[in-house]
Structure formats: structure tokens, C-alpha cells
Amino acid sequence: QDTLSASGLLGSERMSFYRALSKTLIRGLAAERAVVPWYHQEQSVSVFEQFCKTTIYPMWFKYVKGPYERYQYEHLVAELRGLGLMLDDQHNDKEPIVERALELLPHDLMVGRYRRLMRAQEMFAKKSHLPLSEQNYDPMIPYMAPFVEEAKFQFQEEQELLQFHPWDRRLFSGNTTGLGETTPNSTFMSW
């Protein structure tokens, strides 16, 4: 009986030590957890930053960046209209997502895309452009957008069904999708 009580006493001492240790650790971790991360802290803006935000940035966007981007947009629209193309015609059809989207495309849209591309290729080779009467259209209508989204969903579903895990093959890392291309920033899917 004495040995049992001695072993019981020893066991309770061990428990109290571990209990004290765990309380100490929890108390220390709670102090660390109580620190407010930098993105939740109140940010103070300096006088210079305030001046930049209220004076310089609006002027920069109004007189430099805005007009430059508008020029780029208008130039792209003029090029597309001159060749009779839509913006979605310029997607690389060798990329997996665009390739799948083209398979989902209805026949009339696919034929229209093919004819626009062939006409543009011929006009580019001959250094000519469409007559002005045929350039009155909006080339920025994203006619392939719903099919691209459906292709993305199909890819995602296939990867889930095949149990395609990121630790098997790195997806969407380093500006590549992991679906076969090797050149960074070359695909429709990498953002």
C-alpha cells in the first residue's frame, strides 16, 4: 500500500509539473497572440504621403497614366478593326484552357473566328486593311469568355476527379500553370 501511495504521489507530482509547464507555455503563447499584426494596426499617414495622395497621384493619373492607357487602348482597337479581328481571336490556341474553350465553341462562332483569322493573315501579308465601311464594330466584345470559364471549370473538375494534387505537380507557380508550358507569363491561365 505504501508503494501504491508513493507511486500515486509521484504521478501527481509529474502531473503538476506538466500542468505548470503547459500553463506557462500557454500563457507565453497568449502574450504572443495578443500582439496586433501590422495590417490591423492604425496606419498613420505622413504629411508628404498625404500631399502625394491628394495632389500628385490625381494629376499623374489624369495627365500621364490615364491618357497613355487610353492611347494604348485606342491604338489596339484601331489595329484590330483594321484587320477585322476581335480581341478574343488573339488568344493562343495552343494553351490548354483556350484549346478546350475552342472545342466548346459553337460551330458558327468557330467558323467566324477562323475566317477572321485567315482574312487578317492575308491582309497583313498584303499590307492592306479593311475598308472603313466594314470597320464599324466593337472588337472588345469577349465572345469566348463564357467558354473559357466553362473550360476552367472542366479542368478543375478533372483535376479533382483525378486527385491531381499540388504536391504531385506544381500548379500556378512561377507564372506557369504546370500544364505543360515552360515559358513564364506565356499562358492564358497564369495571372
mmCIF file of C-alpha atoms in Angstrom:
data_model
loop_
_atom_site.group_PDB
_atom_site.id
_atom_site.type_symbol
_atom_site.label_atom_id
_atom_site.label_comp_id
_atom_site.label_asym_id
_atom_site.label_seq_id
_atom_site.Cartn_x
_atom_site.Cartn_y
_atom_site.Cartn_z
ATOM 1 C CA GLN A 1 0.000 0.000 0.000
ATOM 2 C CA ASP A 2 2.852 2.376 0.730
ATOM 3 C CA THR A 3 4.321 1.705 -2.712
ATOM 4 C CA LEU A 4 0.971 2.476 -4.315
ATOM 5 C CA SER A 5 0.619 5.716 -2.428
ATOM 6 C CA ALA A 6 4.220 6.584 -3.235
ATOM 7 C CA SER A 7 3.674 5.890 -6.924
ATOM 8 C CA GLY A 8 0.403 7.852 -6.767
ATOM 9 C CA LEU A 9 2.216 10.762 -5.137
ATOM 10 C CA LEU A 10 4.926 10.601 -7.735
ATOM 11 C CA GLY A 11 2.320 10.541 -10.501
ATOM 12 C CA SER A 12 0.543 13.582 -9.082
ATOM 13 C CA GLU A 13 3.856 15.444 -8.854
ATOM 14 C CA ARG A 14 4.517 14.640 -12.516
ATOM 15 C CA MET A 15 1.066 15.848 -13.462
ATOM 16 C CA SER A 16 1.509 19.038 -11.541
ATOM 17 C CA PHE A 17 4.848 19.666 -13.248
ATOM 18 C CA TYR A 18 3.364 19.113 -16.699
ATOM 19 C CA ARG A 19 0.314 21.126 -15.797
ATOM 20 C CA ALA A 20 2.522 24.015 -14.650
ATOM 21 C CA LEU A 21 4.652 23.702 -17.783
ATOM 22 C CA SER A 22 1.633 23.735 -20.080
ATOM 23 C CA LYS A 23 0.126 26.708 -18.229
ATOM 24 C CA THR A 24 3.399 28.590 -18.598
ATOM 25 C CA LEU A 25 3.626 27.799 -22.290
ATOM 26 C CA ILE A 26 0.007 28.762 -22.900
ATOM 27 C CA ARG A 27 0.495 31.999 -21.003
ATOM 28 C CA GLY A 28 3.573 32.822 -23.109
ATOM 29 C CA LEU A 29 1.808 31.970 -26.364
ATOM 30 C CA ALA A 30 -1.217 34.014 -25.346
ATOM 31 C CA ALA A 31 1.043 37.029 -24.912
ATOM 32 C CA GLU A 32 2.409 36.459 -28.425
ATOM 33 C CA ARG A 33 -1.087 36.037 -29.836
ATOM 34 C CA ALA A 34 -2.174 39.288 -28.201
ATOM 35 C CA VAL A 35 0.169 41.265 -30.465
ATOM 36 C CA VAL A 36 -1.874 43.029 -33.144
ATOM 37 C CA PRO A 37 -0.473 42.327 -36.631
ATOM 38 C CA TRP A 38 0.742 45.286 -38.661
ATOM 39 C CA TYR A 39 -2.155 45.170 -41.102
ATOM 40 C CA HIS A 40 -4.645 45.607 -38.229
ATOM 41 C CA GLN A 41 -2.751 48.469 -36.639
ATOM 42 C CA GLU A 42 -3.756 52.060 -37.180
ATOM 43 C CA GLN A 43 -1.696 53.428 -40.059
ATOM 44 C CA SER A 44 -0.544 56.994 -39.736
ATOM 45 C CA VAL A 45 -0.029 58.887 -42.986
ATOM 46 C CA SER A 46 2.807 61.384 -43.099
ATOM 47 C CA VAL A 47 2.341 64.899 -44.431
ATOM 48 C CA PHE A 48 4.292 64.032 -47.588
ATOM 49 C CA GLU A 49 2.204 60.887 -48.214
ATOM 50 C CA GLN A 50 -0.977 62.886 -47.705
ATOM 51 C CA PHE A 51 0.272 65.522 -50.159
ATOM 52 C CA CYS A 52 1.090 62.810 -52.712
ATOM 53 C CA LYS A 53 -2.323 61.163 -52.321
ATOM 54 C CA THR A 54 -4.284 64.385 -52.618
ATOM 55 C CA THR A 55 -2.204 66.296 -55.186
ATOM 56 C CA ILE A 56 0.366 64.286 -57.125
ATOM 57 C CA TYR A 57 -1.478 60.993 -57.724
ATOM 58 C CA PRO A 58 -4.643 62.564 -59.199
ATOM 59 C CA MET A 59 -2.510 64.739 -61.511
ATOM 60 C CA TRP A 60 -0.403 61.717 -62.519
ATOM 61 C CA PHE A 61 -3.452 59.613 -63.367
ATOM 62 C CA LYS A 62 -5.281 62.484 -65.067
ATOM 63 C CA TYR A 63 -2.464 63.803 -67.242
ATOM 64 C CA VAL A 64 0.045 60.939 -67.633
ATOM 65 C CA LYS A 65 -1.155 57.416 -66.914
ATOM 66 C CA GLY A 66 -4.778 57.880 -67.985
ATOM 67 C CA PRO A 67 -4.064 59.412 -71.407
ATOM 68 C CA TYR A 68 -1.274 56.903 -72.057
ATOM 69 C CA GLU A 69 -3.530 53.935 -71.293
ATOM 70 C CA ARG A 70 -6.325 55.495 -73.365
ATOM 71 C CA TYR A 71 -3.898 55.875 -76.281
ATOM 72 C CA GLN A 72 -2.818 52.231 -75.959
ATOM 73 C CA TYR A 73 -6.458 51.093 -75.879
ATOM 74 C CA GLU A 74 -7.452 53.193 -78.904
ATOM 75 C CA HIS A 75 -4.378 52.027 -80.816
ATOM 76 C CA LEU A 76 -5.222 48.370 -80.112
ATOM 77 C CA VAL A 77 -8.855 48.911 -81.187
ATOM 78 C CA ALA A 78 -7.692 50.607 -84.401
ATOM 79 C CA GLU A 79 -5.312 47.721 -85.185
ATOM 80 C CA LEU A 80 -7.997 45.109 -84.558
ATOM 81 C CA ARG A 81 -10.557 46.996 -86.646
ATOM 82 C CA GLY A 82 -8.062 47.469 -89.460
ATOM 83 C CA LEU A 83 -7.513 43.722 -89.686
ATOM 84 C CA GLY A 84 -11.125 42.823 -88.915
ATOM 85 C CA LEU A 85 -10.262 40.870 -85.744
ATOM 86 C CA MET A 86 -11.830 40.556 -82.299
ATOM 87 C CA LEU A 87 -9.667 40.707 -79.168
ATOM 88 C CA ASP A 88 -10.534 37.102 -78.279
ATOM 89 C CA ASP A 89 -9.227 35.971 -81.684
ATOM 90 C CA GLN A 90 -5.719 36.722 -80.443
ATOM 91 C CA HIS A 91 -5.637 34.138 -77.654
ATOM 92 C CA ASN A 92 -3.013 31.461 -78.217
ATOM 93 C CA ASP A 93 -4.911 28.350 -79.313
ATOM 94 C CA LYS A 94 -2.079 26.086 -78.104
ATOM 95 C CA GLU A 95 -2.802 26.862 -74.444
ATOM 96 C CA PRO A 96 -4.812 24.183 -72.639
ATOM 97 C CA ILE A 97 -7.649 26.433 -71.478
ATOM 98 C CA VAL A 98 -8.105 28.165 -74.846
ATOM 99 C CA GLU A 99 -7.849 24.835 -76.654
ATOM 100 C CA ARG A 100 -10.662 23.438 -74.515
ATOM 101 C CA ALA A 101 -12.700 26.640 -74.952
ATOM 102 C CA LEU A 102 -12.366 26.329 -78.736
ATOM 103 C CA GLU A 103 -13.709 22.777 -78.500
ATOM 104 C CA LEU A 104 -16.727 24.129 -76.612
ATOM 105 C CA LEU A 105 -17.283 26.967 -79.109
ATOM 106 C CA PRO A 106 -20.441 26.668 -81.243
ATOM 107 C CA HIS A 107 -19.907 25.979 -84.936
ATOM 108 C CA ASP A 108 -20.897 29.451 -86.187
ATOM 109 C CA LEU A 109 -18.534 31.231 -83.750
ATOM 110 C CA MET A 110 -15.713 28.833 -84.636
ATOM 111 C CA VAL A 111 -16.196 29.394 -88.376
ATOM 112 C CA GLY A 112 -16.366 33.180 -87.861
ATOM 113 C CA ARG A 113 -13.158 33.125 -85.830
ATOM 114 C CA TYR A 114 -11.349 31.024 -88.435
ATOM 115 C CA ARG A 115 -12.466 33.287 -91.295
ATOM 116 C CA ARG A 116 -11.447 36.439 -89.410
ATOM 117 C CA LEU A 117 -8.012 34.987 -88.705
ATOM 118 C CA MET A 118 -7.452 33.898 -92.316
ATOM 119 C CA ARG A 119 -8.659 37.267 -93.670
ATOM 120 C CA ALA A 120 -6.394 39.135 -91.208
ATOM 121 C CA GLN A 121 -3.417 36.971 -92.137
ATOM 122 C CA GLU A 122 -3.942 37.661 -95.825
ATOM 123 C CA MET A 123 -4.439 41.414 -95.309
ATOM 124 C CA PHE A 124 -1.348 41.591 -93.080
ATOM 125 C CA ALA A 125 0.721 39.841 -95.745
ATOM 126 C CA LYS A 126 -0.578 42.235 -98.415
ATOM 127 C CA LYS A 127 -0.110 45.263 -96.115
ATOM 128 C CA SER A 128 -3.733 46.286 -96.545
ATOM 129 C CA HIS A 129 -6.697 46.790 -94.231
ATOM 130 C CA LEU A 130 -10.465 46.504 -94.223
ATOM 131 C CA PRO A 131 -12.467 49.248 -95.927
ATOM 132 C CA LEU A 132 -13.624 51.890 -93.454
ATOM 133 C CA SER A 133 -17.254 50.915 -94.029
ATOM 134 C CA GLU A 134 -16.516 47.464 -92.513
ATOM 135 C CA GLN A 135 -14.548 48.765 -89.530
ATOM 136 C CA ASN A 136 -17.615 49.989 -87.631
ATOM 137 C CA TYR A 137 -17.749 47.311 -84.915
ATOM 138 C CA ASP A 138 -16.553 46.777 -81.346
ATOM 139 C CA PRO A 139 -13.588 44.363 -81.295
ATOM 140 C CA MET A 140 -13.560 44.212 -77.485
ATOM 141 C CA ILE A 141 -16.681 42.048 -77.104
ATOM 142 C CA PRO A 142 -15.435 38.942 -75.227
ATOM 143 C CA TYR A 143 -17.322 36.302 -77.216
ATOM 144 C CA MET A 144 -15.117 33.496 -75.857
ATOM 145 C CA ALA A 145 -15.419 34.462 -72.167
ATOM 146 C CA PRO A 146 -18.228 32.040 -71.186
ATOM 147 C CA PHE A 147 -16.478 29.179 -72.953
ATOM 148 C CA VAL A 148 -13.147 29.991 -71.289
ATOM 149 C CA GLU A 149 -14.856 29.969 -67.879
ATOM 150 C CA GLU A 150 -16.525 26.645 -68.664
ATOM 151 C CA ALA A 151 -13.159 25.238 -69.757
ATOM 152 C CA LYS A 152 -11.632 26.341 -66.443
ATOM 153 C CA PHE A 153 -14.417 24.579 -64.540
ATOM 154 C CA GLN A 154 -13.896 21.440 -66.605
ATOM 155 C CA PHE A 155 -10.162 21.466 -65.908
ATOM 156 C CA GLN A 156 -10.801 21.946 -62.206
ATOM 157 C CA GLU A 157 -13.335 19.113 -62.149
ATOM 158 C CA GLU A 158 -10.966 16.784 -64.000
ATOM 159 C CA GLN A 159 -8.157 17.589 -61.588
ATOM 160 C CA GLU A 160 -10.418 16.870 -58.617
ATOM 161 C CA LEU A 161 -11.624 13.575 -60.111
ATOM 162 C CA LEU A 162 -8.071 12.501 -60.917
ATOM 163 C CA GLN A 163 -6.946 13.593 -57.437
ATOM 164 C CA PHE A 164 -4.438 15.926 -59.064
ATOM 165 C CA HIS A 165 -2.699 17.337 -56.006
ATOM 166 C CA PRO A 166 -0.352 20.315 -55.959
ATOM 167 C CA TRP A 167 2.318 18.205 -54.279
ATOM 168 C CA ASP A 168 2.280 15.857 -57.303
ATOM 169 C CA ARG A 169 2.864 18.691 -59.755
ATOM 170 C CA ARG A 170 3.211 22.381 -59.049
ATOM 171 C CA LEU A 171 0.251 24.286 -60.432
ATOM 172 C CA PHE A 172 0.190 28.056 -60.937
ATOM 173 C CA SER A 173 3.663 28.676 -59.541
ATOM 174 C CA GLY A 174 6.285 30.950 -61.007
ATOM 175 C CA ASN A 175 3.877 32.375 -63.616
ATOM 176 C CA THR A 176 3.330 28.957 -65.181
ATOM 177 C CA THR A 177 0.266 26.750 -64.887
ATOM 178 C CA GLY A 178 2.007 23.404 -64.578
ATOM 179 C CA LEU A 179 0.018 22.066 -67.526
ATOM 180 C CA GLY A 180 2.937 21.753 -69.921
ATOM 181 C CA GLU A 181 4.256 25.199 -70.847
ATOM 182 C CA THR A 182 7.748 26.231 -69.896
ATOM 183 C CA THR A 183 7.824 29.949 -70.689
ATOM 184 C CA PRO A 184 6.733 32.181 -67.784
ATOM 185 C CA ASN A 185 3.863 34.622 -68.411
ATOM 186 C CA SER A 186 3.019 32.867 -71.676
ATOM 187 C CA THR A 187 -0.356 31.430 -70.822
ATOM 188 C CA PHE A 188 -3.959 32.455 -70.518
ATOM 189 C CA MET A 189 -4.294 30.919 -67.066
ATOM 190 C CA SER A 190 -1.335 32.408 -65.211
ATOM 191 C CA TRP A 191 -2.143 35.774 -63.693
#
